[in-house]
PDB file of N, CA and C in Angstrom:
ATOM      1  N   UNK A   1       2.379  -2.550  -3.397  1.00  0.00           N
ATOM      2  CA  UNK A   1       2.937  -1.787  -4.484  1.00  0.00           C
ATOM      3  C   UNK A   1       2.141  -2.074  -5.756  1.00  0.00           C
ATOM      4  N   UNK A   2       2.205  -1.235  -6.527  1.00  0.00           N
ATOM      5  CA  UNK A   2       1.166  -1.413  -7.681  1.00  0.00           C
ATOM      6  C   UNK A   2       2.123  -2.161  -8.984  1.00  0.00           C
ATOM      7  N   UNK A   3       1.507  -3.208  -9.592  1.00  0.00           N
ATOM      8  CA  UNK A   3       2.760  -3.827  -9.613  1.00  0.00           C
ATOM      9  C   UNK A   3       2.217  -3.480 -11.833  1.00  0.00           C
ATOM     10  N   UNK A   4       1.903  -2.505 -11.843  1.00  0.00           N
ATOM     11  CA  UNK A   4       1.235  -1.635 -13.356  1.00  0.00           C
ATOM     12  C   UNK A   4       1.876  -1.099 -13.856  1.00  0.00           C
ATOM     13  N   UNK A   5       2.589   0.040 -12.579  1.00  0.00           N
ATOM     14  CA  UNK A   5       3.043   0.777 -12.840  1.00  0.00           C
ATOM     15  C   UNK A   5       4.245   1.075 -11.540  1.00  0.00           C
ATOM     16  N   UNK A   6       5.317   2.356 -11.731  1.00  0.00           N
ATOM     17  CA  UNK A   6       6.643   1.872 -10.669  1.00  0.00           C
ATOM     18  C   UNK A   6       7.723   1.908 -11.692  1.00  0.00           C
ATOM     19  N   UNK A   7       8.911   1.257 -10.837  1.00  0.00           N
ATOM     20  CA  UNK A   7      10.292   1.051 -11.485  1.00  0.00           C
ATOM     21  C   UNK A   7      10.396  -0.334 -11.663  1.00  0.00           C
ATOM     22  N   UNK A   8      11.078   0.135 -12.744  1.00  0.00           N
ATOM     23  CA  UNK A   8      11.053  -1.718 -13.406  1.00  0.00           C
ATOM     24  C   UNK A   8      12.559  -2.329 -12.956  1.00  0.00           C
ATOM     25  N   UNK A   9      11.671  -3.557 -12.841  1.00  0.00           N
ATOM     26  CA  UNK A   9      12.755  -4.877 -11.748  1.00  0.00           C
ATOM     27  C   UNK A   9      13.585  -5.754 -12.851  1.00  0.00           C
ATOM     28  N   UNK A  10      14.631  -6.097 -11.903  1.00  0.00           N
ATOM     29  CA  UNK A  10      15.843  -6.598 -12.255  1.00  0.00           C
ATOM     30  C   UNK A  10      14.916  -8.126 -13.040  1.00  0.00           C
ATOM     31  N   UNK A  11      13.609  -8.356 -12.340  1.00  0.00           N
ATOM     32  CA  UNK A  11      13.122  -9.683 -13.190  1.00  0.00           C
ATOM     33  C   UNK A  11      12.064  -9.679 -14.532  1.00  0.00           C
ATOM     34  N   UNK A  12      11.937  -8.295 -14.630  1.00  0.00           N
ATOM     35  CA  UNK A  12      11.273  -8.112 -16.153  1.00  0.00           C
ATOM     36  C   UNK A  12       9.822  -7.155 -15.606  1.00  0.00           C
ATOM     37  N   UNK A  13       9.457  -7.431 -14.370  1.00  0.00           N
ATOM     38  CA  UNK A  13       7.840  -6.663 -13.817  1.00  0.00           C
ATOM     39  C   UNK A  13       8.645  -5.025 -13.798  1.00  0.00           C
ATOM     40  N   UNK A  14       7.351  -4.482 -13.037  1.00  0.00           N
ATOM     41  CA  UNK A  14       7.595  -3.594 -12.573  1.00  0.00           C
ATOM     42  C   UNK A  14       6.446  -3.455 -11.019  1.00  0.00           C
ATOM     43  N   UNK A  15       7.202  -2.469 -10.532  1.00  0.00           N
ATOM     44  CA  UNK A  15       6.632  -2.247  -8.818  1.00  0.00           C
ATOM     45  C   UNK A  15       6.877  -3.182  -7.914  1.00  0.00           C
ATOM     46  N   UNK A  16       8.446  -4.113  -8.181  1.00  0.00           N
ATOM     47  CA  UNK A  16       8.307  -4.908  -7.468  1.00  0.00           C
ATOM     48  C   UNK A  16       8.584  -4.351  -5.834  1.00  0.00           C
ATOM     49  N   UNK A  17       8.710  -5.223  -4.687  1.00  0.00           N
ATOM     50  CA  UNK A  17       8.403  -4.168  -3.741  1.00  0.00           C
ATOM     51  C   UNK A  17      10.154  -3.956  -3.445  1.00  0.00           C
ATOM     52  N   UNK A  18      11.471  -5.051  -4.170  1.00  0.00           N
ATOM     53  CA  UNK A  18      13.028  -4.694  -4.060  1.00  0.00           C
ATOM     54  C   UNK A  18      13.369  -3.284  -4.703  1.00  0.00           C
ATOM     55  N   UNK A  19      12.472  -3.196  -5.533  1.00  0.00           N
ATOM     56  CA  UNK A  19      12.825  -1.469  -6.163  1.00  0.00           C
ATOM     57  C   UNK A  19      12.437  -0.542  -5.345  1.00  0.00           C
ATOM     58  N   UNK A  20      11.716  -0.712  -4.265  1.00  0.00           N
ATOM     59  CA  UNK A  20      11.440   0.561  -2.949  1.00  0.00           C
ATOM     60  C   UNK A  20      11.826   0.480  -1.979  1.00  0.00           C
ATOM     61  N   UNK A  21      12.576  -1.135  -1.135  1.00  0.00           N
ATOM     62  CA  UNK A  21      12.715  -1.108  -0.148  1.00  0.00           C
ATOM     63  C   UNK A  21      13.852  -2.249   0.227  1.00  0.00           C
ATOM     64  N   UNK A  22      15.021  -1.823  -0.670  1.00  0.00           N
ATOM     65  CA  UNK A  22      15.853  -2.658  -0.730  1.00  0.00           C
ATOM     66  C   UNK A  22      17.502  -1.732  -0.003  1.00  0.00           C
ATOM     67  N   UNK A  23      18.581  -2.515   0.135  1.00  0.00           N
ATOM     68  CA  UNK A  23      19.542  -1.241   0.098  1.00  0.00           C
ATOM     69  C   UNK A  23      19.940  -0.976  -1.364  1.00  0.00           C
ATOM     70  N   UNK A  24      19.664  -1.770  -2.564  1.00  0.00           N
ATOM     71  CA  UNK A  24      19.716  -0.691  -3.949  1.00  0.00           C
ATOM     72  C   UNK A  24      18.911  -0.150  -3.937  1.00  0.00           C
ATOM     73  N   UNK A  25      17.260  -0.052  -3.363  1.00  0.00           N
ATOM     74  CA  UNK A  25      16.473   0.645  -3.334  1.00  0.00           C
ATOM     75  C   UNK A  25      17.008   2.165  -2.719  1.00  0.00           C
ATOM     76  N   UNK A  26      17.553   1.875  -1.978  1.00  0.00           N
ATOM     77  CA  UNK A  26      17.912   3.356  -0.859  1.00  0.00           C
ATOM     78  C   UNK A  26      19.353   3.921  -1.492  1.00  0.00           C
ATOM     79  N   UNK A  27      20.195   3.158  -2.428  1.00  0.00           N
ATOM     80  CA  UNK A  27      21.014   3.807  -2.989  1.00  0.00           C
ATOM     81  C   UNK A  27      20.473   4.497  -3.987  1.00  0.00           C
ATOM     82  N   UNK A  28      19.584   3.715  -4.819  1.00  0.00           N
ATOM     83  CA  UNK A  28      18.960   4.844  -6.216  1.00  0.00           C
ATOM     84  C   UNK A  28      18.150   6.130  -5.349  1.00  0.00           C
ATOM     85  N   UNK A  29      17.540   5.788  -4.597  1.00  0.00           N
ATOM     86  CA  UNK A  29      16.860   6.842  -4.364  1.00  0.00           C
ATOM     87  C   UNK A  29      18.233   7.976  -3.621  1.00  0.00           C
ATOM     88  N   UNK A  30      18.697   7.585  -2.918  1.00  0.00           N
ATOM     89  CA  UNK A  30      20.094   8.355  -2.351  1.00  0.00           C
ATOM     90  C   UNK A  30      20.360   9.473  -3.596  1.00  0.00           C
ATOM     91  N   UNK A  31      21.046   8.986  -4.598  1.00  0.00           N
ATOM     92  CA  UNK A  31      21.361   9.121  -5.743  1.00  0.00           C
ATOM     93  C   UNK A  31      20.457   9.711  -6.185  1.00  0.00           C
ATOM     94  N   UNK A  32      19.174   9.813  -6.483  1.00  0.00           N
ATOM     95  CA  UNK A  32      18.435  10.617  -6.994  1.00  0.00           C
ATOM     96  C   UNK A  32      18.225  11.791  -6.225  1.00  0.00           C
ATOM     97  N   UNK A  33      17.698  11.659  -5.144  1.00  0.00           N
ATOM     98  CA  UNK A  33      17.717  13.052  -4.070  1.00  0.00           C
ATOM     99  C   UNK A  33      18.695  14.217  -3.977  1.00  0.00           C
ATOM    100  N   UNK A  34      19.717  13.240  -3.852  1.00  0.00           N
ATOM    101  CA  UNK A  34      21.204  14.288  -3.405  1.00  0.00           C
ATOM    102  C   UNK A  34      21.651  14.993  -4.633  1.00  0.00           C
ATOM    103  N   UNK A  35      20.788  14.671  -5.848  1.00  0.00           N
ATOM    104  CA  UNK A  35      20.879  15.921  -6.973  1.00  0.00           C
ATOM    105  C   UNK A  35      20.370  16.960  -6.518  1.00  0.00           C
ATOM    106  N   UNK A  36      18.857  16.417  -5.726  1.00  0.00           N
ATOM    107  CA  UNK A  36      18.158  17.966  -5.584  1.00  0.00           C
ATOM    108  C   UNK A  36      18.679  18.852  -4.670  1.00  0.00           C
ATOM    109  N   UNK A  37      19.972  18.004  -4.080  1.00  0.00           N
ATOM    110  CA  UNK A  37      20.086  19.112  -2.857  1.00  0.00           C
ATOM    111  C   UNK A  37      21.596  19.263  -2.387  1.00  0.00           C
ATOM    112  N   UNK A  38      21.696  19.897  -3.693  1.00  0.00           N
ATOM    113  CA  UNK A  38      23.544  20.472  -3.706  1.00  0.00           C
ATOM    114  C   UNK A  38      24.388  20.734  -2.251  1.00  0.00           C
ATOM    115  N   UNK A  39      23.638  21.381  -1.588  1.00  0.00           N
ATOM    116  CA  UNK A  39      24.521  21.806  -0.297  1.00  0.00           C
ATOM    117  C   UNK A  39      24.523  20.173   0.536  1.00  0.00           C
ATOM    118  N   UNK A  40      23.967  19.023   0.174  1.00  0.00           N
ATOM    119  CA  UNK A  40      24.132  17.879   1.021  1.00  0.00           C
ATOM    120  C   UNK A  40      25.669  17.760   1.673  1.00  0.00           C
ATOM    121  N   UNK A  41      25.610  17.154   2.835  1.00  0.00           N
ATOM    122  CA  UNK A  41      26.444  16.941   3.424  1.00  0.00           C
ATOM    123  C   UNK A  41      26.647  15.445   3.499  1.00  0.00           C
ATOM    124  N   UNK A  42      26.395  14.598   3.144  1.00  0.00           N
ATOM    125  CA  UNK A  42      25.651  12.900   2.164  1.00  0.00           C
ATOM    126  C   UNK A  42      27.042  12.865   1.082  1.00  0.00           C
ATOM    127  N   UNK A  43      27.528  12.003   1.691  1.00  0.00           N
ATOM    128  CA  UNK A  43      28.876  11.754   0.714  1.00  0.00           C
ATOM    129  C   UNK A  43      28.655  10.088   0.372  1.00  0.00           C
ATOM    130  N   UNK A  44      28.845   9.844  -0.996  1.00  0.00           N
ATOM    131  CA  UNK A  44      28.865   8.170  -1.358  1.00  0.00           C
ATOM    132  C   UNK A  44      30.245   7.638  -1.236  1.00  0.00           C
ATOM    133  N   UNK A  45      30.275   6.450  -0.657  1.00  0.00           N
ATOM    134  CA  UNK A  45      31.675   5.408   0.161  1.00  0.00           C
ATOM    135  C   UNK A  45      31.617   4.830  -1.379  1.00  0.00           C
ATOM    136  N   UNK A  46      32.569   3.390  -0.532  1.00  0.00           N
ATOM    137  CA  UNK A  46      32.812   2.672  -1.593  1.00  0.00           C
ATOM    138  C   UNK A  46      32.191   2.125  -2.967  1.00  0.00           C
ATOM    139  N   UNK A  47      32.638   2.267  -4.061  1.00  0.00           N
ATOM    140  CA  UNK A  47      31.690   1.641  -5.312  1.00  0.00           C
ATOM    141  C   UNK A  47      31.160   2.595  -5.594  1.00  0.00           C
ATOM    142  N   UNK A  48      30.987   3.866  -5.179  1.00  0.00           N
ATOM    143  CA  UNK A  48      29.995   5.235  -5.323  1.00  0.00           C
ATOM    144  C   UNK A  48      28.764   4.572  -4.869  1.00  0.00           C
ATOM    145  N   UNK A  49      28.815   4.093  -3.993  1.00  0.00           N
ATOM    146  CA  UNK A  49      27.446   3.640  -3.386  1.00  0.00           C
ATOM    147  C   UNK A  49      27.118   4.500  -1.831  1.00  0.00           C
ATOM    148  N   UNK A  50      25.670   4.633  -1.782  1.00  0.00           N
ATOM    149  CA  UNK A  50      25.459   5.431  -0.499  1.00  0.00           C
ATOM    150  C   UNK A  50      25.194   4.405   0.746  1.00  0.00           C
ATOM    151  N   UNK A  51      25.965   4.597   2.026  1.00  0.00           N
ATOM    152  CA  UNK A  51      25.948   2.995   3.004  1.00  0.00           C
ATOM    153  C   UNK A  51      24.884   4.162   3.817  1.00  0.00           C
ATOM    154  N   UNK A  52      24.302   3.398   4.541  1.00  0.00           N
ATOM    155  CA  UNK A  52      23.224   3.085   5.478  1.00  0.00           C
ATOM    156  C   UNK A  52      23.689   3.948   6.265  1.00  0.00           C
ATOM    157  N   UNK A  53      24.781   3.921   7.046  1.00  0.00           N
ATOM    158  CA  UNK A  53      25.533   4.029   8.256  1.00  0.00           C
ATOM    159  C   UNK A  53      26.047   5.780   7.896  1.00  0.00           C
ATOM    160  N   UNK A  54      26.461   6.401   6.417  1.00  0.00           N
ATOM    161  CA  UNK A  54      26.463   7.322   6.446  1.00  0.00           C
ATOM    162  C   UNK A  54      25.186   8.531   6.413  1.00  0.00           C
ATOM    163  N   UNK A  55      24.393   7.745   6.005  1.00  0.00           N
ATOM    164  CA  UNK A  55      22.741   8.541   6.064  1.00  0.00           C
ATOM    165  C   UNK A  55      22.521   8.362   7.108  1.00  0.00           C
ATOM    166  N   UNK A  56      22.566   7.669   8.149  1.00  0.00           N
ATOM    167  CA  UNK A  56      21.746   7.652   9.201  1.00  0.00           C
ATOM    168  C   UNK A  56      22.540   8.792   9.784  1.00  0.00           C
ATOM    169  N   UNK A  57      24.205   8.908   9.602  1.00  0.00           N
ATOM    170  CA  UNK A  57      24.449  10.124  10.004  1.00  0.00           C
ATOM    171  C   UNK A  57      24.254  11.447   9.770  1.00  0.00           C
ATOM    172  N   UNK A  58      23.625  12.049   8.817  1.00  0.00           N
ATOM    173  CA  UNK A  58      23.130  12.853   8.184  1.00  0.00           C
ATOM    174  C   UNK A  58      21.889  13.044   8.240  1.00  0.00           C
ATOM    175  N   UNK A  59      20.932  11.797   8.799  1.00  0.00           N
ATOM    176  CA  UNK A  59      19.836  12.316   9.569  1.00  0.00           C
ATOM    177  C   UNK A  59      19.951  12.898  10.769  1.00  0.00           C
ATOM    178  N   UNK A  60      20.630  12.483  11.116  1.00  0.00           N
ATOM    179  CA  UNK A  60      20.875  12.867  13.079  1.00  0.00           C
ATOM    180  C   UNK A  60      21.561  14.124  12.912  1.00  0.00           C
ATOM    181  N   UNK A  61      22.016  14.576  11.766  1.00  0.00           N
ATOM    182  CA  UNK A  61      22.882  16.206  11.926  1.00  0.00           C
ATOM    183  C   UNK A  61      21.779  16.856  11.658  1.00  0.00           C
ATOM    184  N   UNK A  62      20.257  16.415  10.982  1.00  0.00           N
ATOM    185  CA  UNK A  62      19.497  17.099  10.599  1.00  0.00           C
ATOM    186  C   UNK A  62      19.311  17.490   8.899  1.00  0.00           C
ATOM    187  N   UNK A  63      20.242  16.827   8.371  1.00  0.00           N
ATOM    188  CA  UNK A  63      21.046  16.890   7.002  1.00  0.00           C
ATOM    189  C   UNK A  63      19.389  16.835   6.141  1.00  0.00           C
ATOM    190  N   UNK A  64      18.804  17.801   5.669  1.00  0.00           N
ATOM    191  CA  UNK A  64      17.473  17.823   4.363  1.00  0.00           C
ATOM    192  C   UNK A  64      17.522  16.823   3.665  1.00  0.00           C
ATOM    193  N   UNK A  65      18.939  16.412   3.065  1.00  0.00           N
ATOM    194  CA  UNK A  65      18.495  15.863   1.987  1.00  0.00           C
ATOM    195  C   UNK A  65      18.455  14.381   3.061  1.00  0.00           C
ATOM    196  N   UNK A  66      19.454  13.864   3.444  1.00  0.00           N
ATOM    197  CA  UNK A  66      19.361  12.644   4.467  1.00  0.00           C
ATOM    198  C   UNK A  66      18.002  12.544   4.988  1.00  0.00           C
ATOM    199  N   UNK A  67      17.006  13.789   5.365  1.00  0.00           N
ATOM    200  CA  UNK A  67      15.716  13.722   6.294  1.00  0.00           C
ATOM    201  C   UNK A  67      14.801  13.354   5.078  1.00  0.00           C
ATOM    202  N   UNK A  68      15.191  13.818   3.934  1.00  0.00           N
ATOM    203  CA  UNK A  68      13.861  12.880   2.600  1.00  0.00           C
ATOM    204  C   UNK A  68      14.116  11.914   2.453  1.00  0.00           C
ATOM    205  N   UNK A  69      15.544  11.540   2.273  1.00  0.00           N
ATOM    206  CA  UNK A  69      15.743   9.926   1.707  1.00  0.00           C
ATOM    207  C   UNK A  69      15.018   9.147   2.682  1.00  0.00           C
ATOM    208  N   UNK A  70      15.376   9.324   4.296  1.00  0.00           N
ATOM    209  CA  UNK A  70      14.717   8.833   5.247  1.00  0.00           C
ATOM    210  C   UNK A  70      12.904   8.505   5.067  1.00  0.00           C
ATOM    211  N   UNK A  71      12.847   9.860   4.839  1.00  0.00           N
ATOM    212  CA  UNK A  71      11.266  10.119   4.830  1.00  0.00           C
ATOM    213  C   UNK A  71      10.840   8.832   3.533  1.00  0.00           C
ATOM    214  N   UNK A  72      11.086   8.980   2.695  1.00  0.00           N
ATOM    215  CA  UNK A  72      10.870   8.510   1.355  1.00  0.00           C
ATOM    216  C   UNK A  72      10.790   7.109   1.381  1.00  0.00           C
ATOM    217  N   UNK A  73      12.024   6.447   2.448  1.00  0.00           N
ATOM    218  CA  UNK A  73      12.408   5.109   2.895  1.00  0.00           C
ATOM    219  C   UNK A  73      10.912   4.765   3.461  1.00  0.00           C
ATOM    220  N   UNK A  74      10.497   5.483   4.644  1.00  0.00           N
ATOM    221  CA  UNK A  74      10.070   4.414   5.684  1.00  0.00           C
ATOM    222  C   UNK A  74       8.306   4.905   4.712  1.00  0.00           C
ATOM    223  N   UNK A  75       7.856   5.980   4.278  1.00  0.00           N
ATOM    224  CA  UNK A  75       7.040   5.399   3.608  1.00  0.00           C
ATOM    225  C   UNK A  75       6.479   4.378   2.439  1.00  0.00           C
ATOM    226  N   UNK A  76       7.962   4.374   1.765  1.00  0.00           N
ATOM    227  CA  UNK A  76       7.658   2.550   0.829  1.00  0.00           C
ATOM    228  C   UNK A  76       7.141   1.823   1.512  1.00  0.00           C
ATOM    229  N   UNK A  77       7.979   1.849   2.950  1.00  0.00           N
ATOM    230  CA  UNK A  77       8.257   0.593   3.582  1.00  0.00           C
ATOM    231  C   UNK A  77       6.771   0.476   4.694  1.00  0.00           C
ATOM    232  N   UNK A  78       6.251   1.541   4.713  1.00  0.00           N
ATOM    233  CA  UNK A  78       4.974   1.388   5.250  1.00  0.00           C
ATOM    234  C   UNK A  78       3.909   1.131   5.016  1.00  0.00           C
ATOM    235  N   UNK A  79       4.429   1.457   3.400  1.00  0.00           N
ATOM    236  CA  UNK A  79       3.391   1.025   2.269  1.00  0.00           C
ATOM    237  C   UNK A  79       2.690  -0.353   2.188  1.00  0.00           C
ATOM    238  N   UNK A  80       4.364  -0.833   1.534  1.00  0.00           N
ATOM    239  CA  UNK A  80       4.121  -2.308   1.559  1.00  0.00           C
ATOM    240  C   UNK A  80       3.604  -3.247   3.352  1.00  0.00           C
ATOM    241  N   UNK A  81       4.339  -2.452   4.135  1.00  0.00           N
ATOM    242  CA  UNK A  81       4.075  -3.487   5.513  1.00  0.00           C
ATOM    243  C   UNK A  81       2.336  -3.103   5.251  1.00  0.00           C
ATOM    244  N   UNK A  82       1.681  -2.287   5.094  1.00  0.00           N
ATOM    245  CA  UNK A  82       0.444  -2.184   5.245  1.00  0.00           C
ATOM    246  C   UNK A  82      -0.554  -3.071   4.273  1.00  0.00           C
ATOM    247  N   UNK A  83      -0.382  -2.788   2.722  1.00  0.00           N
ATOM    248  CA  UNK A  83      -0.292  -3.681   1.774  1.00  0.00           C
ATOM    249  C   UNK A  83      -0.458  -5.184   2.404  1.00  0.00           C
ATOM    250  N   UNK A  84       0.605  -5.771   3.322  1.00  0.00           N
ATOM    251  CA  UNK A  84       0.817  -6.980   3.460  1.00  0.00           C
ATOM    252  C   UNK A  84      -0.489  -7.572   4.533  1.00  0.00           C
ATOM    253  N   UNK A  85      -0.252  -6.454   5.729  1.00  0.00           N
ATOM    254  CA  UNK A  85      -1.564  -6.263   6.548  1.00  0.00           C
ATOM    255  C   UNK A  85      -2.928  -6.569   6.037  1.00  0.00           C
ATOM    256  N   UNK A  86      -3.402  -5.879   5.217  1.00  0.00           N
ATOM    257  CA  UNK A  86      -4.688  -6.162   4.591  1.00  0.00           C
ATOM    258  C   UNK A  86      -4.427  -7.518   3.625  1.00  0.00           C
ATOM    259  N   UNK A  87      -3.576  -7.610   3.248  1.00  0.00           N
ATOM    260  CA  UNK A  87      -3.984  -9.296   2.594  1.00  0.00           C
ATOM    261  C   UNK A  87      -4.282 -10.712   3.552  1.00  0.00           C
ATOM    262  N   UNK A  88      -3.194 -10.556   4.577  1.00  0.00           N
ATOM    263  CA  UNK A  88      -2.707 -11.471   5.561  1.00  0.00           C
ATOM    264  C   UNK A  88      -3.334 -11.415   6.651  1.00  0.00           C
ATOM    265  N   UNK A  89      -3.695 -10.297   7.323  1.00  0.00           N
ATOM    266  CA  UNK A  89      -4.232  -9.992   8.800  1.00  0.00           C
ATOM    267  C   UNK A  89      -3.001 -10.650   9.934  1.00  0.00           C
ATOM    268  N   UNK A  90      -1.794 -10.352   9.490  1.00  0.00           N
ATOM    269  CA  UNK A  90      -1.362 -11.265  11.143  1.00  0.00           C
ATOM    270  C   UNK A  90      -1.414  -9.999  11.952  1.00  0.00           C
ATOM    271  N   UNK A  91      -1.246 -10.555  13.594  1.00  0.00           N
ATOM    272  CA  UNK A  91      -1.226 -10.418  14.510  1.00  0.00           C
ATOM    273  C   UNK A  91      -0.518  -9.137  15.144  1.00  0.00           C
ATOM    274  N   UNK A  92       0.632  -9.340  14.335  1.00  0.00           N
ATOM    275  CA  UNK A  92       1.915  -8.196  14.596  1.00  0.00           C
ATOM    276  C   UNK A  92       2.600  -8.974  13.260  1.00  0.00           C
ATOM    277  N   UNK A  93       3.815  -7.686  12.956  1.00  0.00           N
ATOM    278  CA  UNK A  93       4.790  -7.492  12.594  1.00  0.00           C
ATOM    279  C   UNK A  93       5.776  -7.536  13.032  1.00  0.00           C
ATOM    280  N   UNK A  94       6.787  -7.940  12.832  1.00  0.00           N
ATOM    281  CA  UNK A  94       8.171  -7.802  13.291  1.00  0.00           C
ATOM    282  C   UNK A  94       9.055  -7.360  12.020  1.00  0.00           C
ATOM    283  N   UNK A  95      10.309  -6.761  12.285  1.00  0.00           N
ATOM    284  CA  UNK A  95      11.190  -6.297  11.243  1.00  0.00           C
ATOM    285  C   UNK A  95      12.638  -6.277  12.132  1.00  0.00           C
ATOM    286  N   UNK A  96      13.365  -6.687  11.781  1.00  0.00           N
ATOM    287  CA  UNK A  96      14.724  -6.914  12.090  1.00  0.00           C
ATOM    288  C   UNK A  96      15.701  -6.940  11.198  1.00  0.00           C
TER     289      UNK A  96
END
């Protein structure tokens, strides 16, 4: 992550990699998306927060706006795993 420029972190930087690939990461972005896309079927649970468990259902209905947040998710997150790749060189990855 470019750490120049981005959304600025709860610790004073900015681009840290919790602002892209965190679950507040996936609620702001939730939250930002599901403006663009009025007909969502993406409802926020408790706290007005968006859970995991209801997007993933809304991917699987095929739900647009659920299929960007998704989309949007796993490229941060490919970002940085790649990012990490070229510094480190390990072997494999794991994610759990």
């Amino acid at each position: 992550m470019n750490k120049k420029a981005g959304i600025k972190c709860n610790c004073g930087r900015t681009g840290c990699v919790e602002q892209y690939i965190s679950l507040t990461a996936l609620d702001r972005i939730s939250k930002e998306m599901m403006a663009s896309f009025p007909d969502t079927s993406l409802t926020l649970g408790e706290n007005n927060m968006m859970h995991a468990s209801e997007l993933i259902k809304g991917y699987k209905r095929n739900d647009a706006c659920a299929v960007a947040i998704v989309s949007k998710y796993v490229d941060d997150l490919s970002s940085f795993i790649l990012d990490v790749c070229n510094v480190f060189r390990p072997d494999k990855v794991v994610i759990g």
